Short mmCIF file of C-alpha atoms and ligand atoms in Angstrom, two decimals:
data_model
loop_
_atom_site.label_atom_id
_atom_site.label_comp_id
_atom_site.label_asym_id
_atom_site.label_seq_id
_atom_site.Cartn_x
_atom_site.Cartn_y
_atom_site.Cartn_z
CA ILE A 1 85.02 111.46 79.02
CA TRP A 2 86.59 110.81 82.42
CA SER A 3 85.97 107.08 82.17
CA ASP A 4 87.53 107.11 78.70
CA VAL A 5 90.56 108.87 80.10
CA LEU A 6 90.82 106.27 82.84
CA THR A 7 90.55 103.44 80.34
CA TYR A 8 93.36 104.95 78.33
CA VAL A 9 95.50 105.36 81.43
CA ARG A 10 94.77 101.86 82.61
CA ASN A 11 95.90 100.43 79.30
CA ASN A 12 99.16 102.27 79.52
CA ILE A 13 100.42 101.68 83.02
CA SER A 14 100.72 98.70 85.34
CA GLU A 15 97.86 97.49 87.48
CA VAL A 16 99.58 98.32 90.78
CA GLU A 17 100.46 101.74 89.55
CA TYR A 18 96.95 102.35 88.36
CA HIS A 19 95.60 101.20 91.65
CA THR A 20 98.01 103.21 93.72
CA TRP A 21 97.46 106.45 91.92
CA PHE A 22 94.32 106.50 89.89
CA ALA A 23 91.87 104.63 92.06
CA PRO A 24 91.69 107.42 94.67
CA VAL A 25 91.48 110.41 92.32
CA LYS A 26 88.44 111.96 90.83
CA THR A 27 87.68 114.52 88.23
CA LEU A 28 86.48 117.92 89.26
CA GLY A 29 85.29 118.67 85.74
CA VAL A 30 86.60 121.04 83.13
CA ARG A 31 87.51 124.53 84.20
CA GLU A 32 88.76 127.17 81.76
CA GLY A 33 89.54 124.53 79.18
CA SER A 34 91.53 122.46 81.60
CA LEU A 35 90.60 119.05 82.96
CA VAL A 36 90.83 119.37 86.73
CA ILE A 37 91.74 116.27 88.67
CA GLY A 38 91.31 116.06 92.42
CA VAL A 39 94.08 114.29 94.28
CA ARG A 40 94.45 113.44 97.91
CA ASN A 41 97.39 115.49 99.09
CA SER A 42 100.14 117.75 97.91
CA PHE A 43 102.51 114.87 97.59
CA ALA A 44 100.17 113.17 95.14
CA GLN A 45 99.74 116.48 93.36
CA GLU A 46 103.46 116.80 92.84
CA TRP A 47 103.68 113.19 91.80
CA PHE A 48 100.93 113.53 89.22
CA ARG A 49 102.50 116.62 87.72
CA LYS A 50 105.78 114.89 87.41
CA HIS A 51 104.70 111.48 86.24
CA TYR A 52 101.26 111.57 84.72
CA LEU A 53 100.74 114.92 83.12
CA GLY A 54 102.01 113.71 79.75
CA LEU A 55 100.01 110.51 79.91
CA LEU A 56 96.82 112.37 80.73
CA GLU A 57 97.38 114.82 77.92
CA ASP A 58 97.93 111.90 75.58
CA ALA A 59 94.71 110.39 76.81
CA LEU A 60 92.84 113.58 76.01
CA ARG A 61 94.52 113.83 72.64
CA SER A 62 93.46 110.29 71.85
CA LEU A 63 89.92 111.46 72.53
CA GLY A 64 90.24 114.27 70.03
CA ALA A 65 91.41 117.21 72.10
CA GLU A 66 93.75 119.42 70.15
CA ASN A 67 95.43 121.33 72.89
CA PRO A 68 94.75 119.29 76.01
CA GLN A 69 95.31 120.81 79.42
CA VAL A 70 95.28 119.09 82.74
CA SER A 71 95.65 120.43 86.24
CA PHE A 72 95.66 118.86 89.68
CA GLU A 73 93.97 120.08 92.79
CA VAL A 74 94.23 118.82 96.33
CA LEU A 75 90.91 117.62 97.66
CA PRO A 76 89.99 118.56 101.21
CA ALA A 77 90.92 115.67 103.46
CA VAL A 78 87.35 115.14 104.47
CA GLN A 79 84.34 116.86 103.15
CA GLU A 80 82.88 118.42 106.17
CA ALA A 81 79.30 119.15 106.74
CA MET A 82 76.59 118.36 109.10
CA ILE A 83 75.37 114.86 108.91
CA MET A 84 71.85 114.31 109.89
CA PRO A 85 69.09 111.97 109.04
CA GLU A 86 66.73 113.75 106.66
CA ALA A 87 64.71 116.28 108.54
CA SER A 88 61.17 115.01 108.64
CA SER A 89 59.18 116.69 105.91
CA SER A 90 56.50 119.07 106.86
CA PRO A 91 53.22 117.55 107.97
CA ALA A 92 50.85 116.65 105.19
CA VAL A 93 48.37 119.41 105.62
CA ALA A 94 46.79 120.91 102.57
CA THR A 95 47.84 124.51 102.27
CA PRO A 96 47.54 126.83 99.37
CA THR A 97 50.75 126.86 97.43
CA PRO A 98 52.65 129.87 98.72
CA PRO A 99 53.96 132.24 96.14
CA PRO A 100 57.56 131.50 95.33
CA GLN A 101 59.79 133.46 97.61
CA PRO A 102 63.46 133.39 98.38
CA ARG A 103 64.06 130.82 101.02
CA PRO A 104 67.18 130.33 103.06
CA LYS A 105 69.44 127.89 101.28
CA PRO A 106 68.79 124.43 102.63
CA VAL A 107 71.66 122.96 104.58
CA PRO A 108 73.11 120.13 102.56
CA ALA A 109 72.75 116.85 104.34
CA PRO A 110 75.23 114.61 102.57
CA GLU A 111 75.52 110.91 103.15
CA LEU A 112 77.35 110.00 106.30
CA SER A 113 79.87 108.10 104.22
CA LYS A 114 80.89 111.31 102.49
CA VAL A 115 81.46 113.18 105.68
CA LEU A 116 83.28 110.62 107.70
CA ASN A 117 86.33 109.24 105.99
CA PRO A 118 85.48 105.55 105.43
CA LYS A 119 89.09 104.64 106.16
CA TYR A 120 89.03 106.14 109.62
CA THR A 121 87.54 103.26 111.59
CA PHE A 122 88.54 101.48 114.78
CA GLU A 123 89.45 98.41 112.70
CA ASN A 124 91.96 100.46 110.77
CA PHE A 125 93.50 102.04 113.82
CA VAL A 126 96.71 100.43 114.98
CA VAL A 127 97.01 100.56 118.74
CA GLY A 128 100.41 101.10 120.30
CA PRO A 129 101.82 102.42 123.56
CA ASN A 130 101.65 105.92 122.07
CA ASN A 131 97.90 105.96 121.60
CA ASN A 132 96.36 103.16 123.63
CA LEU A 133 94.82 105.44 126.22
CA ALA A 134 93.20 107.69 123.65
CA HIS A 135 92.01 104.62 121.77
CA ALA A 136 90.52 103.03 124.88
CA ALA A 137 88.79 106.27 125.80
CA ALA A 138 87.35 106.69 122.31
CA LEU A 139 86.08 103.13 122.36
CA ALA A 140 84.50 103.61 125.76
CA VAL A 141 82.76 106.73 124.53
CA ALA A 142 81.58 104.95 121.38
CA GLU A 143 80.09 102.19 123.48
CA SER A 144 78.29 104.42 125.92
CA PRO A 145 78.03 107.91 124.47
CA GLY A 146 77.26 110.63 126.96
CA LYS A 147 78.03 108.32 129.85
CA ALA A 148 81.67 107.33 129.84
CA TYR A 149 83.60 110.56 129.52
CA ASN A 150 82.05 113.82 128.51
CA PRO A 151 83.61 115.65 126.87
CA LEU A 152 86.41 113.51 125.58
CA PHE A 153 89.34 115.76 124.79
CA ILE A 154 92.06 114.28 122.58
CA TYR A 155 95.23 116.23 121.97
CA GLY A 156 98.48 115.60 120.14
CA ASP A 157 100.67 116.80 117.31
CA VAL A 158 99.50 116.90 113.74
CA GLY A 159 99.22 113.64 111.84
CA LEU A 160 99.03 111.35 114.83
CA GLY A 161 95.46 110.09 114.48
CA LYS A 162 93.15 112.50 116.30
CA THR A 163 90.77 112.96 113.42
CA HIS A 164 90.94 109.25 112.68
CA LEU A 165 89.81 108.39 116.22
CA MET A 166 86.98 110.91 116.14
CA HIS A 167 85.67 109.53 112.88
CA ALA A 168 86.00 106.03 114.28
CA VAL A 169 83.60 106.91 117.07
CA GLY A 170 81.24 108.37 114.47
CA HIS A 171 81.31 105.23 112.34
CA TYR A 172 80.82 103.02 115.34
CA LEU A 173 77.81 104.94 116.54
CA ALA A 174 76.30 105.28 113.08
CA GLU A 175 76.47 101.55 112.63
CA LYS A 176 75.13 100.62 116.02
CA TYR A 177 72.46 103.28 116.26
CA PRO A 178 71.53 104.39 112.76
CA GLU A 179 68.98 106.82 114.16
CA LYS A 180 71.54 108.84 116.09
CA ARG A 181 72.47 112.21 114.72
CA ILE A 182 76.14 112.76 114.32
CA ALA A 183 77.95 115.93 113.41
CA TYR A 184 81.59 116.26 112.55
CA VAL A 185 82.93 119.75 112.07
CA SER A 186 86.26 121.49 112.16
CA THR A 187 86.49 124.54 114.37
CA GLU A 188 87.14 126.58 111.27
CA THR A 189 83.96 125.40 109.60
CA PHE A 190 82.01 125.93 112.79
CA THR A 191 83.30 129.49 112.89
CA ASN A 192 82.53 130.17 109.24
CA GLU A 193 79.05 128.74 109.50
CA LEU A 194 78.40 130.89 112.51
CA ILE A 195 79.58 134.02 110.72
CA ASN A 196 77.45 133.20 107.69
CA SER A 197 74.42 132.49 109.80
CA ILE A 198 74.78 135.84 111.52
CA ARG A 199 75.16 137.56 108.17
CA ASP A 200 72.10 135.79 106.73
CA ASP A 201 70.04 136.17 109.85
CA ARG A 202 69.87 132.42 110.35
CA THR A 203 71.41 131.98 113.77
CA THR A 204 68.38 130.10 115.02
CA GLN A 205 68.83 127.45 112.36
CA PHE A 206 72.52 127.31 113.11
CA ARG A 207 71.81 126.73 116.78
CA ASP A 208 69.10 124.19 116.21
CA ARG A 209 71.35 122.15 114.01
CA TYR A 210 74.22 121.92 116.42
CA ARG A 211 72.12 121.54 119.51
CA SER A 212 70.06 118.66 118.23
CA VAL A 213 72.79 116.12 117.65
CA ASP A 214 73.63 113.05 119.71
CA LEU A 215 77.30 113.18 118.99
CA LEU A 216 79.26 116.31 118.22
CA LEU A 217 82.82 115.97 116.98
CA VAL A 218 84.74 119.22 116.85
CA ASP A 219 88.19 119.03 115.35
CA ASP A 220 91.14 121.31 116.08
CA ILE A 221 89.45 123.27 118.83
CA GLN A 222 92.68 125.21 119.43
CA PHE A 223 91.44 127.50 116.64
CA LEU A 224 88.83 128.87 119.03
CA ALA A 225 91.59 130.98 120.50
CA ARG A 226 90.96 134.68 120.03
CA LYS A 227 87.50 134.17 118.54
CA GLU A 228 85.28 135.60 121.26
CA ARG A 229 82.03 135.40 119.38
CA THR A 230 82.57 131.79 118.37
CA GLN A 231 83.62 130.90 121.89
CA GLU A 232 80.43 132.41 123.19
CA GLU A 233 78.34 130.44 120.73
CA PHE A 234 80.23 127.25 121.33
CA PHE A 235 79.80 127.69 125.06
CA HIS A 236 76.04 127.56 124.66
CA THR A 237 76.18 124.67 122.24
CA PHE A 238 78.33 122.80 124.67
CA ASN A 239 75.98 123.43 127.57
CA ALA A 240 72.89 122.44 125.64
CA LEU A 241 74.43 119.15 124.58
CA TYR A 242 76.04 118.43 127.89
CA GLU A 243 72.86 118.99 129.85
CA ASN A 244 71.08 116.53 127.61
CA HIS A 245 73.81 113.96 128.05
CA LYS A 246 74.87 114.17 124.44
CA GLN A 247 78.41 113.16 123.72
CA ILE A 248 81.03 115.74 122.77
CA ILE A 249 84.49 114.92 121.48
CA LEU A 250 87.07 117.61 120.95
CA SER A 251 90.52 117.45 119.43
CA SER A 252 93.36 119.88 119.73
CA ASP A 253 97.07 120.14 119.19
CA ARG A 254 97.52 120.99 122.86
CA PRO A 255 95.78 120.51 126.19
CA PRO A 256 93.08 123.02 127.22
CA LYS A 257 95.34 124.76 129.70
CA ASP A 258 97.73 125.69 126.88
CA ILE A 259 95.13 127.20 124.57
CA GLN A 260 95.78 130.90 124.92
CA THR A 261 92.88 133.29 125.26
CA LEU A 262 90.37 130.56 125.77
CA GLU A 263 87.67 131.74 128.10
CA GLY A 264 87.98 130.27 131.56
CA ARG A 265 84.50 128.85 131.54
CA LEU A 266 85.18 126.97 128.31
CA ARG A 267 88.52 125.74 129.50
CA SER A 268 87.05 124.37 132.67
CA ARG A 269 84.31 122.62 130.70
CA PHE A 270 86.88 121.03 128.44
CA GLU A 271 88.45 119.63 131.56
CA TRP A 272 85.24 118.15 132.94
CA GLY A 273 85.53 114.87 131.14
CA LEU A 274 88.67 113.05 130.15
CA ILE A 275 91.76 114.59 128.62
CA THR A 276 93.94 112.14 126.78
CA ASP A 277 96.87 112.52 124.44
CA ILE A 278 98.44 110.78 121.47
CA GLN A 279 102.20 110.66 121.20
CA SER A 280 104.43 109.88 118.24
CA PRO A 281 104.35 106.18 117.48
CA GLU A 282 107.42 104.13 118.27
CA PHE A 283 109.16 102.01 115.72
CA GLU A 284 107.08 98.84 116.14
CA THR A 285 103.84 100.76 115.87
CA ARG A 286 105.06 102.54 112.76
CA VAL A 287 105.93 99.20 111.18
CA ALA A 288 102.50 97.83 112.12
CA ILE A 289 100.79 100.83 110.54
CA LEU A 290 102.77 100.40 107.32
CA LYS A 291 101.99 96.71 107.30
CA MET A 292 98.30 97.34 107.66
CA ASN A 293 98.35 99.90 104.86
CA ALA A 294 100.23 97.53 102.57
CA GLU A 295 97.88 94.67 103.33
CA GLN A 296 94.87 96.78 102.65
CA ALA A 297 96.25 97.83 99.32
CA ASN A 298 96.96 94.17 98.64
CA ILE A 299 100.63 94.84 98.18
CA ASN A 300 103.20 92.46 99.46
CA ILE A 301 106.20 94.30 100.84
CA PRO A 302 109.02 92.58 102.71
CA GLN A 303 109.31 93.31 106.40
CA GLU A 304 112.78 94.79 106.06
CA VAL A 305 111.53 97.34 103.56
CA LEU A 306 108.71 98.35 105.90
CA GLU A 307 111.26 98.70 108.65
CA LEU A 308 113.42 100.92 106.51
CA ILE A 309 110.51 103.22 105.80
CA ALA A 310 109.49 103.24 109.45
CA ARG A 311 112.99 104.22 110.42
CA GLN A 312 113.16 107.15 108.04
CA VAL A 313 109.86 108.70 108.96
CA ASN A 314 109.58 108.79 112.68
CA THR A 315 106.99 111.32 113.68
CA ASN A 316 104.00 112.05 111.51
CA ILE A 317 101.83 109.12 110.38
CA ARG A 318 100.52 110.98 107.38
CA GLU A 319 104.10 111.33 106.16
CA LEU A 320 104.71 107.71 106.95
CA GLU A 321 101.86 106.77 104.64
CA GLY A 322 103.16 109.17 102.03
CA ALA A 323 106.56 107.50 102.18
CA LEU A 324 104.98 104.08 101.67
CA MET A 325 103.06 105.40 98.68
CA ARG A 326 106.22 106.79 97.23
CA VAL A 327 108.08 103.50 97.59
CA VAL A 328 105.20 101.59 96.03
CA ALA A 329 105.01 104.02 93.16
CA PHE A 330 108.73 104.06 92.64
CA SER A 331 109.04 100.33 92.37
CA SER A 332 106.06 99.99 90.10
CA LEU A 333 107.16 102.84 87.86
CA ASN A 334 110.59 101.34 87.49
CA ASN A 335 109.21 97.87 87.38
CA VAL A 336 111.52 96.56 90.08
CA PRO A 337 110.63 94.46 93.13
CA PHE A 338 110.57 96.01 96.56
CA SER A 339 113.94 96.07 98.23
CA ARG A 340 115.78 98.17 100.74
CA THR A 341 117.81 99.78 97.99
CA VAL A 342 114.77 100.69 95.97
CA ALA A 343 113.06 102.05 99.05
CA SER A 344 115.95 104.26 100.07
CA LYS A 345 116.25 105.54 96.52
CA ALA A 346 112.57 106.33 96.44
CA LEU A 347 112.82 108.24 99.69
CA SER A 348 116.21 109.82 99.18
CA ASN A 349 115.14 113.19 97.86
CA VAL A 350 112.09 113.56 100.04
CA PHE A 351 113.51 112.91 103.41
CA ALA A 352 116.80 114.66 103.80
CA PRO A 353 119.50 112.26 104.84
CA GLN A 354 119.58 112.35 108.56
CA GLU A 355 121.53 110.86 111.37
CA VAL A 356 120.79 107.17 111.02
CA GLN A 357 118.49 105.99 113.69
CA VAL A 358 118.94 102.47 114.92
CA GLU A 359 116.03 100.91 116.75
CA MET A 360 116.23 98.72 119.82
CA PRO A 361 114.69 95.58 118.28
CA GLU A 362 117.22 95.73 115.47
CA VAL A 363 120.13 95.75 117.86
CA VAL A 364 118.73 92.80 119.74
CA ARG A 365 118.13 90.90 116.51
CA ALA A 366 121.66 91.61 115.26
CA ALA A 367 123.19 90.52 118.56
CA ALA A 368 121.09 87.36 118.56
CA GLN A 369 122.27 86.55 115.06
CA LEU A 370 125.91 87.10 115.78
CA PHE A 371 125.90 85.05 118.96
CA GLU A 372 123.53 82.43 117.65
CA VAL A 373 120.97 82.78 120.36
CA THR A 374 117.35 83.87 120.03
CA THR A 375 115.96 87.35 120.59
CA GLU A 376 113.68 85.85 123.24
CA GLN A 377 116.72 84.62 125.12
CA ILE A 378 118.34 88.03 124.95
CA LYS A 379 115.23 89.74 126.21
CA GLY A 380 114.56 86.95 128.67
CA THR A 381 115.82 86.36 132.16
CA GLY A 382 118.31 83.54 131.60
CA ARG A 383 121.59 84.00 133.48
CA ALA A 384 123.81 81.69 131.43
CA ARG A 385 127.00 83.42 130.32
CA ASP A 386 126.42 82.82 126.62
CA ILE A 387 123.21 84.79 126.92
CA VAL A 388 124.25 87.40 129.43
CA VAL A 389 127.12 88.62 127.26
CA PRO A 390 125.04 89.24 124.12
CA ARG A 391 122.39 90.87 126.27
CA GLN A 392 124.90 93.26 127.82
CA ILE A 393 126.36 94.07 124.43
CA ALA A 394 122.91 94.79 123.07
CA MET A 395 122.22 97.17 125.95
CA TYR A 396 125.56 98.84 125.43
CA LEU A 397 125.03 99.37 121.72
CA ILE A 398 121.52 100.67 122.21
CA ARG A 399 122.88 103.17 124.67
CA GLU A 400 125.60 104.15 122.21
CA MET A 401 123.61 104.23 119.02
CA THR A 402 120.21 105.52 120.06
CA GLU A 403 118.81 108.38 122.06
CA HIS A 404 117.02 106.14 124.51
CA SER A 405 117.49 106.77 128.21
CA LEU A 406 118.60 104.12 130.67
CA PRO A 407 115.06 103.65 132.05
CA GLU A 408 113.67 103.31 128.53
CA ILE A 409 116.21 100.69 127.65
CA GLY A 410 115.50 98.96 130.94
CA GLN A 411 111.82 98.92 130.17
CA PHE A 412 112.46 97.41 126.77
CA PHE A 413 114.34 94.55 128.41
CA GLY A 414 111.92 94.28 131.31
CA ARG A 415 114.58 95.41 133.78
CA ASP A 416 115.39 98.51 135.72
CA HIS A 417 117.83 101.20 134.71
CA SER A 418 120.56 100.11 137.10
CA THR A 419 120.82 96.78 135.31
CA VAL A 420 121.33 98.65 132.05
CA MET A 421 123.90 100.91 133.61
CA HIS A 422 125.75 97.91 134.96
CA ALA A 423 125.76 96.30 131.51
CA VAL A 424 126.98 99.48 129.83
CA ASN A 425 129.82 99.83 132.34
CA LYS A 426 130.73 96.20 132.07
CA VAL A 427 131.04 96.32 128.27
CA THR A 428 132.80 99.69 128.32
CA GLU A 429 135.43 98.26 130.64
CA GLY A 430 135.45 94.88 128.93
CA ILE A 431 136.37 96.11 125.48
CA LYS A 432 139.42 97.87 126.87
CA ARG A 433 140.90 94.57 127.94
CA ASP A 434 139.24 91.88 125.92
CA GLU A 435 140.13 92.00 122.25
CA GLU A 436 137.67 89.38 121.21
CA LEU A 437 134.86 91.24 122.90
CA ALA A 438 135.98 94.49 121.28
CA ALA A 439 135.96 92.83 117.88
CA GLN A 440 132.49 91.43 118.40
CA VAL A 441 131.10 94.76 119.47
CA SER A 442 132.65 96.60 116.59
CA ARG A 443 131.45 93.98 114.11
CA LEU A 444 127.94 94.39 115.43
CA ARG A 445 128.17 98.12 115.26
CA ARG A 446 129.36 98.03 111.69
CA HIS A 447 126.59 95.64 110.80
CA LEU A 448 124.00 97.97 112.29
CA GLU A 449 125.47 100.98 110.56
CA GLY A 450 125.58 99.03 107.32
CA LEU A 451 121.89 98.39 107.64
CA HIS A 452 121.44 102.09 107.22
CA GLU A 453 124.18 102.83 104.76
CA ALA A 454 121.82 102.77 101.83
CA GLU A 455 119.57 105.47 103.16
CA ALA A 456 122.18 107.84 104.55
P1 LIG B 1 95.55 114.29 113.14
O1 LIG B 1 94.09 114.54 113.09
O2 LIG B 1 96.06 113.97 114.50
O3 LIG B 1 96.36 115.36 112.48
P2 LIG B 1 94.86 112.12 111.38
O4 LIG B 1 93.81 111.49 112.17
O5 LIG B 1 94.45 112.94 110.22
O6 LIG B 1 95.86 112.97 112.30
O7 LIG B 1 95.87 110.97 110.90
C1 LIG B 1 96.80 111.14 109.82
C2 LIG B 1 96.89 109.87 109.02
O8 LIG B 1 97.48 108.84 109.79
C3 LIG B 1 95.53 109.34 108.58
O9 LIG B 1 95.64 108.80 107.30
C4 LIG B 1 95.25 108.23 109.59
O10 LIG B 1 94.43 107.22 109.03
C5 LIG B 1 96.63 107.71 109.88
N1 LIG B 1 96.74 107.18 111.24
C6 LIG B 1 96.92 107.90 112.38
N2 LIG B 1 97.01 107.09 113.45
C7 LIG B 1 96.87 105.83 112.99
C8 LIG B 1 96.88 104.55 113.63
N3 LIG B 1 97.06 104.41 114.96
N4 LIG B 1 96.71 103.46 112.85
C9 LIG B 1 96.55 103.60 111.51
N5 LIG B 1 96.55 104.77 110.85
C10 LIG B 1 96.71 105.89 111.58
MG1 LIG B 2 93.12 116.22 112.34
#
């Protein structure tokens, strides 16, 4: 029935739309007379309710349902579970068949591909100044597990790629050494499994499982706070693995020293290896991430549209991807090509209009255009007057229109902060006396503001 529903849907919407929305969903079966569809996140859930409920009901009706009902459920981001090569079956010794007796439920050992998100690979990870240290550390660990840094501790705010990097190490190792045992688990799952194993009198199995892996990935370890029993258990797991030179990777939203009520002995162990952080991506990295996502989905989106999206969503990468999805869906639903206007419309009611944020490269590009020089010249070292003036104006406008500090601006131009300060002063003074200069600066400013008019 599900494939019939999909066929119906496919015949009634565009290919891009189908691909964007229906390729990633799956049916969770029929529950209480309602067809339950699993979607990837709450944004998709909302989108489906709004845009596809009717279509799906029609599809069911066309298949004979009289009073069709459809509901949408958010799938867990990653199905977690232990991943292990099949435990070797018991030795082939003839034994009398034992009478059937209740046995502890076997631990499911799902395919690695189901546990690690196939998208979360090193190839799909865009490296920028915000994450290059964490990326390099993860790669080093993937190449020589147990030897480079142990444990590797990655921290950073939500949605910045911690889980992605952990999975990437898992994929890398699984491919290079198929015999290695890899376990990915969230701290929450680890805790729940522990509690269940205590309840069911299966703590030995629990221990054996976690202490026999080659790579242990534990996500969101900050949730160990205030869980004494789990901390105790994890302490022993950690020691067992560490002593056997097995690799451990931990993620957290904060560094070990800031995890309250974490036992001292655990904290110090977390600090034995390498602690590295991931920061919010800067504009160029955000654009690169969007570009990669668009390319992978085989969708051709103009650079300026990607830039507009990257400007609106400037912290969380998950939201950045959600914004891209929304723009893609919007333009395909309305059957219009991608443009800045379409993009800002698509995003207008999701991302509250905010103070427009101009980015440094945009200012440089606009100045280059106006003065008919190249961006390379502006960012270069040439001292000719017809380059120095646009360069100083660009520095001045960046200082005026962005939150960047003098040293940050200096770094962007490959100069120190005093050069920037000099430029800012020079232009500030200059526009008081020089009308032509004042006009040029204000034209540039208006141009840059205009770039953002649509989305404000
Ligand atoms: P965290 O675990 O830090 O909350 P995730 O690893 O779940 O964040 O990342 C959120 C989303 O952003 C995922 O879809 C991930 O693929 C994507 N993402 C994060 N960092 C990058 C990056 N550097 N390049 C490409 N995609 C990224
Ligand atoms: Mg995560």
